[in-house]
Amino acid sequence: MARYSIEDIRSRVARFPIVELIHRPTPLRKLERLTEVLGGPEIYIKRDDLTGLAFGGNKSRKLEFIIRDMLDKGRDTVITWGSLQSIWCLQTAAAATKHGLKTILVLFKSYDLPPGYDGNMLLERILGADMRLMDPPARGKVVRMEDTMGLMKEIAGEEALKGYKPYVVSVGGSMVAGDMDRPLGAISYVDAFAEMLEQTQALGFVPDALIHATGSGGTQAGLLVGARTLTDACRVVGISVSDDKDRFAGYVADIAGAVHRVLGLEPAPSREDIIVLDDYMKDGYGIVNQDVADILRFFFATEGVVLDPVYTSKAMIGLVDLVKKGRFRKGEKIVFFHTGGTPALFPNRDRLIELVGP
């Protein structure tokens, strides 16, 4: 039996104040044509790309908690980092600017896409964010604290000398680090799981599995805590877009453990509960290849829903492949979390046109 009720979990989450940034609940509906085409489980989509802030996305949920924490601590400048076309950085700039806060974005050239004012970077420029382009310490998505936190603290020190009150938050609002001393981003996805479960229960079912793109660990940790406390056996499957599964499972375990502690839940998820698949990264983080182009076209043509080329396309590649391999039984009910990121399509237009063909 589930250990907690939805009401109990939501009351625990409500101990953490927020600023309101999103439309809720985000839509959930069955993917009728995809279900028919694949001939396997019933597939549903949770449209967290429609949260409403700056093209939408899962980061908006996290930022409701993080911006509130900034304001409560009297800070006026947020400092964070990501890749050139990071949807996290755009969402952070939008949420911060909306509340009169200064934004400093450290954008790492983590892949071959040339820098330029397009996609997320265009929108950040319009917002007036302080954008600082840098070469990464290693290829691929930068999530490790040891690679970046020293630089962020250095920037924070410089801003403090200018009279600002900086707040450093980790990429994706996921890791407990910098000035975010509680797993606020992940807590938002415990609440998101509860929201989704209310929707599926209204349709008469509890999902057998969730599938989503996992890039910094907070979303997966929150969904996992929700699944373990509110259902008997719902699996949370993270399709990694950046790191190998063993390393990434460690990130998720650390964040999920922190969530359990601050919400007063027990027991915490075990490493066996954490499902991360790294089979679909292929050429690496942010690289648009033929598989990405094909799934973008297939899903758009099948369901009229646009995926992004970095996160949700990889997750949908994984979902389709897992169904074809029989990893989900016919009649099971699967929810795909669309976590946003669609502005990154546009800087990749030339590559996509080349791969999509006539």
Coordinates of C-alpha atoms in Angstrom, one line a residue:
M1 CA 0.0 0.0 0.0
A2 CA 1.1 3.6 -0.6
R3 CA 2.6 5.0 2.6
Y4 CA 1.2 8.5 2.3
S5 CA -1.9 10.2 0.9
I6 CA -1.8 13.0 -1.7
E7 CA -3.2 15.4 0.9
D8 CA -0.4 14.5 3.4
I9 CA 2.3 14.9 0.8
R10 CA 0.9 18.2 -0.4
S11 CA 0.6 19.6 3.1
R12 CA 4.3 18.7 3.6
V13 CA 5.3 20.5 0.4
A14 CA 3.2 23.5 1.4
R15 CA 5.5 24.2 4.3
F16 CA 7.8 25.6 1.7
P17 CA 6.5 29.0 0.3
I18 CA 6.5 29.8 -3.4
V19 CA 6.0 32.7 -5.8
E20 CA 3.4 31.8 -8.4
L21 CA 4.9 31.4 -11.9
I22 CA 3.0 28.6 -13.6
H23 CA -0.4 27.5 -14.8
R24 CA -1.5 24.4 -12.9
P25 CA -2.4 21.7 -13.3
T26 CA -0.6 21.2 -16.6
P27 CA -2.6 19.1 -19.1
L28 CA -2.5 15.3 -19.1
R29 CA -4.0 13.4 -22.0
K30 CA -3.7 10.1 -23.8
L31 CA -1.5 9.9 -26.9
E32 CA -4.1 8.0 -28.9
R33 CA -2.2 7.7 -32.2
L34 CA 1.1 6.9 -30.6
T35 CA -0.5 4.2 -28.5
E36 CA -2.1 2.7 -31.7
V37 CA 1.1 3.0 -33.8
L38 CA 3.3 1.3 -31.2
G39 CA 0.7 -1.3 -30.3
G40 CA 1.9 -1.7 -26.7
P41 CA 1.1 0.1 -23.5
E42 CA -1.4 3.0 -23.2
I43 CA 0.7 6.1 -23.4
Y44 CA -0.2 9.5 -21.8
I45 CA 1.6 12.8 -21.9
K46 CA 2.0 15.3 -19.0
R47 CA 2.5 18.7 -20.7
D48 CA 5.0 20.4 -18.4
D49 CA 6.1 22.3 -21.5
L50 CA 2.9 24.3 -21.0
T51 CA 3.7 25.7 -17.5
G52 CA 3.5 29.2 -19.0
L53 CA 6.7 31.0 -18.1
A54 CA 9.0 31.8 -21.1
F55 CA 7.9 29.0 -23.4
G56 CA 7.2 26.7 -20.4
G57 CA 9.1 23.8 -19.0
N58 CA 9.8 21.8 -15.9
K59 CA 12.2 24.5 -14.5
S60 CA 9.3 26.9 -13.8
R61 CA 8.0 24.6 -11.1
K62 CA 11.4 24.6 -9.4
L63 CA 11.8 28.3 -9.7
E64 CA 8.6 29.0 -7.8
F65 CA 10.4 27.7 -4.7
I66 CA 13.9 29.0 -5.5
I67 CA 12.9 32.6 -6.3
R68 CA 10.8 32.6 -3.0
D69 CA 13.9 31.4 -1.2
M70 CA 16.0 34.2 -2.8
L71 CA 13.5 36.9 -1.8
D72 CA 13.2 35.5 1.8
K73 CA 17.0 35.7 2.1
G74 CA 17.1 39.2 0.9
R75 CA 19.1 38.5 -2.3
D76 CA 18.9 40.6 -5.4
T77 CA 21.2 38.7 -7.9
V78 CA 20.9 35.1 -9.0
I79 CA 24.0 33.3 -10.4
T80 CA 23.7 30.0 -12.2
W81 CA 25.1 28.1 -15.2
G82 CA 24.2 25.8 -18.0
S83 CA 25.0 25.1 -21.7
L84 CA 24.7 27.7 -24.4
Q85 CA 21.1 26.9 -25.1
S86 CA 20.1 26.0 -21.5
I87 CA 16.4 26.2 -20.9
W88 CA 17.1 26.3 -17.2
C89 CA 19.1 29.5 -17.7
L90 CA 16.3 31.1 -19.8
Q91 CA 13.6 30.1 -17.2
T92 CA 15.8 31.5 -14.4
A93 CA 16.3 34.8 -16.2
A94 CA 12.6 35.1 -16.8
A95 CA 11.5 34.3 -13.3
A96 CA 14.2 36.5 -11.8
T97 CA 13.5 39.5 -14.0
K98 CA 9.8 39.2 -13.3
H99 CA 10.6 39.7 -9.6
G100 CA 13.1 42.6 -10.2
L101 CA 16.2 40.5 -9.7
K102 CA 19.5 40.7 -11.6
T103 CA 20.6 37.5 -13.5
I104 CA 24.1 36.3 -14.2
L105 CA 24.3 33.3 -16.5
V106 CA 27.5 31.4 -17.1
L107 CA 26.9 29.6 -20.4
F108 CA 29.4 26.8 -21.2
K109 CA 30.1 25.9 -24.8
S110 CA 29.4 22.3 -24.1
Y111 CA 28.8 21.2 -27.7
D112 CA 29.5 22.3 -31.3
L113 CA 26.6 24.7 -31.7
P114 CA 28.2 28.1 -32.3
P115 CA 27.2 30.9 -29.9
G116 CA 24.7 33.5 -31.2
Y117 CA 21.6 35.3 -30.3
D118 CA 19.0 32.6 -31.2
G119 CA 16.7 30.4 -29.3
N120 CA 17.2 30.6 -25.5
M121 CA 20.1 33.0 -25.9
L122 CA 18.0 35.5 -27.9
L123 CA 15.4 35.5 -25.2
E124 CA 18.0 35.9 -22.5
R125 CA 19.4 38.9 -24.4
I126 CA 15.9 40.5 -24.7
L127 CA 15.5 40.0 -20.9
G128 CA 18.8 41.8 -20.3
A129 CA 20.5 39.0 -18.5
D130 CA 24.3 39.2 -17.9
M131 CA 25.5 36.3 -20.2
R132 CA 29.1 35.1 -19.8
L133 CA 30.3 32.5 -22.4
M134 CA 33.0 30.1 -21.3
D135 CA 34.7 26.9 -22.4
P136 CA 33.7 24.0 -20.2
P137 CA 36.2 22.0 -18.1
A138 CA 35.0 18.9 -20.0
R139 CA 32.8 18.1 -22.9
G140 CA 29.2 17.5 -22.2
K141 CA 26.7 18.8 -19.7
V142 CA 28.3 20.5 -16.7
V143 CA 26.6 19.3 -13.5
R144 CA 29.5 18.4 -11.2
M145 CA 29.9 20.9 -8.4
E146 CA 33.7 20.5 -8.3
D147 CA 33.8 21.8 -11.9
T148 CA 31.8 24.9 -11.4
M149 CA 31.1 26.0 -7.9
G150 CA 34.5 27.6 -7.3
L151 CA 33.9 29.9 -10.3
M152 CA 30.3 30.7 -9.2
K153 CA 31.6 31.7 -5.7
E154 CA 34.2 33.9 -7.4
I155 CA 31.6 35.7 -9.4
A156 CA 29.4 36.0 -6.3
G157 CA 32.3 37.6 -4.4
E158 CA 32.8 40.1 -7.2
E159 CA 29.1 41.0 -7.2
A160 CA 29.1 41.4 -3.4
L161 CA 32.0 43.9 -3.7
K162 CA 29.8 45.9 -6.1
G163 CA 27.1 46.1 -3.4
Y164 CA 24.8 43.3 -4.7
K165 CA 23.5 40.4 -2.7
P166 CA 24.1 37.3 -4.8
Y167 CA 22.4 33.9 -4.6
V168 CA 24.2 31.0 -6.3
V169 CA 22.0 28.1 -7.4
S170 CA 23.1 24.9 -9.2
V171 CA 22.3 24.0 -12.7
G172 CA 18.7 22.9 -13.1
G173 CA 18.0 24.0 -9.5
S174 CA 18.7 20.4 -8.6
M175 CA 21.8 19.9 -6.4
V176 CA 21.8 21.2 -2.8
A177 CA 24.7 23.6 -3.2
G178 CA 25.6 27.2 -3.2
D179 CA 23.0 29.3 -1.5
M180 CA 20.2 26.8 -2.1
D181 CA 20.5 24.8 1.2
R182 CA 17.4 22.6 0.7
P183 CA 16.4 20.5 -2.4
L184 CA 13.8 23.0 -3.5
G185 CA 13.8 22.0 -7.2
A186 CA 13.2 18.4 -6.4
I187 CA 10.4 19.2 -3.9
S188 CA 8.5 20.9 -6.7
Y189 CA 8.5 17.6 -8.5
V190 CA 7.1 15.7 -5.6
D191 CA 4.2 18.1 -5.9
A192 CA 4.1 17.6 -9.6
F193 CA 3.8 13.8 -9.1
A194 CA 0.9 14.4 -6.8
E195 CA -0.7 16.7 -9.4
M196 CA -0.3 14.0 -12.1
L197 CA -1.6 11.3 -9.8
E198 CA -4.8 13.2 -9.1
Q199 CA -5.3 13.5 -12.9
T200 CA -4.7 9.8 -13.6
Q201 CA -6.9 8.7 -10.7
A202 CA -9.7 10.9 -12.2
L203 CA -9.3 8.8 -15.4
G204 CA -9.4 5.6 -13.4
F205 CA -5.8 4.5 -13.2
V206 CA -2.4 4.8 -11.5
P207 CA 0.5 4.8 -13.9
D208 CA 2.7 1.8 -14.1
A209 CA 5.7 3.9 -15.2
L210 CA 6.8 7.5 -15.9
I211 CA 9.4 8.3 -18.6
H212 CA 11.2 11.6 -18.7
A213 CA 14.5 13.2 -19.8
T214 CA 16.9 13.5 -16.9
G215 CA 19.7 16.0 -17.0
S216 CA 20.6 17.3 -13.6
G217 CA 18.7 15.0 -11.3
G218 CA 16.2 17.2 -9.5
T219 CA 13.1 16.3 -11.6
Q220 CA 13.8 12.6 -11.4
A221 CA 14.5 12.7 -7.6
G222 CA 11.2 14.5 -7.0
L223 CA 9.2 12.2 -9.2
L224 CA 10.8 9.2 -7.6
V225 CA 10.0 10.4 -4.1
G226 CA 6.4 11.0 -5.2
A227 CA 6.2 7.5 -6.8
R228 CA 7.6 5.7 -3.7
T229 CA 5.4 7.5 -1.2
L230 CA 2.1 7.7 -3.2
T231 CA 2.0 4.5 -5.2
D232 CA 2.7 0.8 -4.8
A233 CA 4.8 0.1 -7.8
C234 CA 5.1 3.0 -10.3
R235 CA 8.5 3.0 -11.9
V236 CA 10.3 6.3 -12.7
V237 CA 12.5 5.9 -15.8
G238 CA 15.0 8.6 -16.4
I239 CA 16.5 8.8 -19.9
S240 CA 19.9 10.4 -19.4
V241 CA 20.9 13.1 -21.8
S242 CA 24.4 13.7 -20.4
D243 CA 26.0 11.4 -17.9
D244 CA 26.5 7.6 -17.6
K245 CA 23.9 5.8 -15.6
D246 CA 26.0 4.9 -12.5
R247 CA 27.2 8.5 -12.0
F248 CA 23.8 9.9 -12.6
A249 CA 22.0 7.5 -10.2
G250 CA 24.3 8.8 -7.5
Y251 CA 23.1 12.4 -8.1
V252 CA 19.5 11.3 -8.0
A253 CA 20.1 9.3 -4.8
D254 CA 21.7 12.2 -3.1
I255 CA 18.9 14.6 -4.0
A256 CA 16.1 12.2 -3.2
G257 CA 17.6 11.5 0.2
A258 CA 17.7 15.2 0.9
V259 CA 14.0 15.5 -0.1
H260 CA 13.1 12.7 2.3
R261 CA 14.9 14.4 5.1
V262 CA 13.3 17.9 4.7
L263 CA 9.8 16.5 4.1
G264 CA 10.1 14.1 7.0
L265 CA 9.4 11.0 4.9
E266 CA 10.6 7.5 5.3
P267 CA 12.1 5.3 4.1
A268 CA 14.2 7.0 1.4
P269 CA 14.5 5.4 -2.0
S270 CA 17.2 2.8 -2.4
R271 CA 19.7 2.7 -5.3
E272 CA 17.6 -0.2 -6.7
D273 CA 14.7 2.1 -7.1
I274 CA 16.6 4.5 -9.3
I275 CA 16.3 3.7 -13.0
V276 CA 18.6 5.7 -15.3
L277 CA 19.2 4.6 -18.9
D278 CA 22.2 6.0 -20.7
D279 CA 21.6 4.0 -24.0
Y280 CA 20.1 7.0 -25.9
M281 CA 22.8 9.7 -25.5
K282 CA 24.5 8.4 -28.6
D283 CA 26.8 11.2 -29.9
G284 CA 26.6 13.1 -26.6
Y285 CA 24.8 16.0 -24.9
G286 CA 23.2 18.5 -27.1
I287 CA 24.3 16.8 -30.4
V288 CA 21.5 16.7 -33.0
N289 CA 21.8 13.4 -35.0
Q290 CA 19.6 11.5 -37.3
D291 CA 17.7 9.7 -34.5
V292 CA 16.8 13.1 -33.0
A293 CA 15.6 14.5 -36.3
D294 CA 13.5 11.4 -37.0
I295 CA 11.8 11.3 -33.6
L296 CA 11.0 15.1 -33.8
R297 CA 9.3 14.5 -37.2
F298 CA 7.6 11.3 -36.2
F299 CA 6.1 12.6 -32.9
F300 CA 5.1 15.9 -34.4
A301 CA 3.4 14.2 -37.3
T302 CA 1.7 11.6 -35.0
E303 CA 0.5 13.7 -32.2
G304 CA 1.0 17.4 -33.2
V305 CA 3.3 17.9 -30.2
V306 CA 6.8 19.5 -30.6
L307 CA 9.7 18.0 -28.7
D308 CA 13.0 19.7 -28.1
P309 CA 16.3 18.4 -29.7
V310 CA 18.3 18.0 -26.4
Y311 CA 16.0 16.5 -23.8
T312 CA 12.6 15.3 -24.7
S313 CA 13.6 14.0 -28.1
K314 CA 16.1 11.6 -26.4
A315 CA 13.4 10.6 -23.8
M316 CA 10.9 9.8 -26.6
I317 CA 13.6 7.9 -28.5
G318 CA 13.9 5.8 -25.4
L319 CA 10.2 5.4 -24.8
V320 CA 9.6 4.1 -28.4
D321 CA 12.6 1.8 -28.2
L322 CA 11.6 0.3 -24.9
V323 CA 8.1 -0.3 -26.1
K324 CA 9.4 -2.0 -29.3
K325 CA 11.7 -4.2 -27.1
G326 CA 8.7 -5.3 -25.0
R327 CA 9.9 -3.6 -21.8
F328 CA 6.4 -2.4 -21.2
R329 CA 3.5 -4.9 -21.5
K330 CA 0.4 -4.3 -23.6
G331 CA -2.2 -2.7 -21.5
E332 CA 0.2 -1.0 -19.1
K333 CA -0.2 2.7 -18.6
I334 CA 2.8 4.9 -19.2
V335 CA 3.1 8.7 -18.6
F336 CA 5.6 10.7 -20.6
F337 CA 6.6 13.9 -18.9
H338 CA 7.3 16.6 -21.5
T339 CA 9.8 18.9 -19.7
G340 CA 10.0 21.7 -22.3
G341 CA 13.1 23.2 -24.0
T342 CA 11.6 23.8 -27.4
P343 CA 13.4 27.1 -28.1
A344 CA 16.6 25.1 -28.7
L345 CA 15.1 23.9 -31.9
F346 CA 15.8 27.1 -33.7
P347 CA 19.6 27.4 -33.3
N348 CA 19.7 23.8 -34.6
R349 CA 17.6 24.6 -37.7
D350 CA 20.3 24.1 -40.3
R351 CA 21.3 20.7 -38.9
L352 CA 17.6 19.6 -38.5
I353 CA 16.8 20.6 -42.1
E354 CA 19.8 18.7 -43.4
L355 CA 18.7 15.6 -41.4
V356 CA 15.0 15.8 -41.9
G357 CA 15.4 16.1 -45.7
P358 CA 12.6 16.8 -48.2

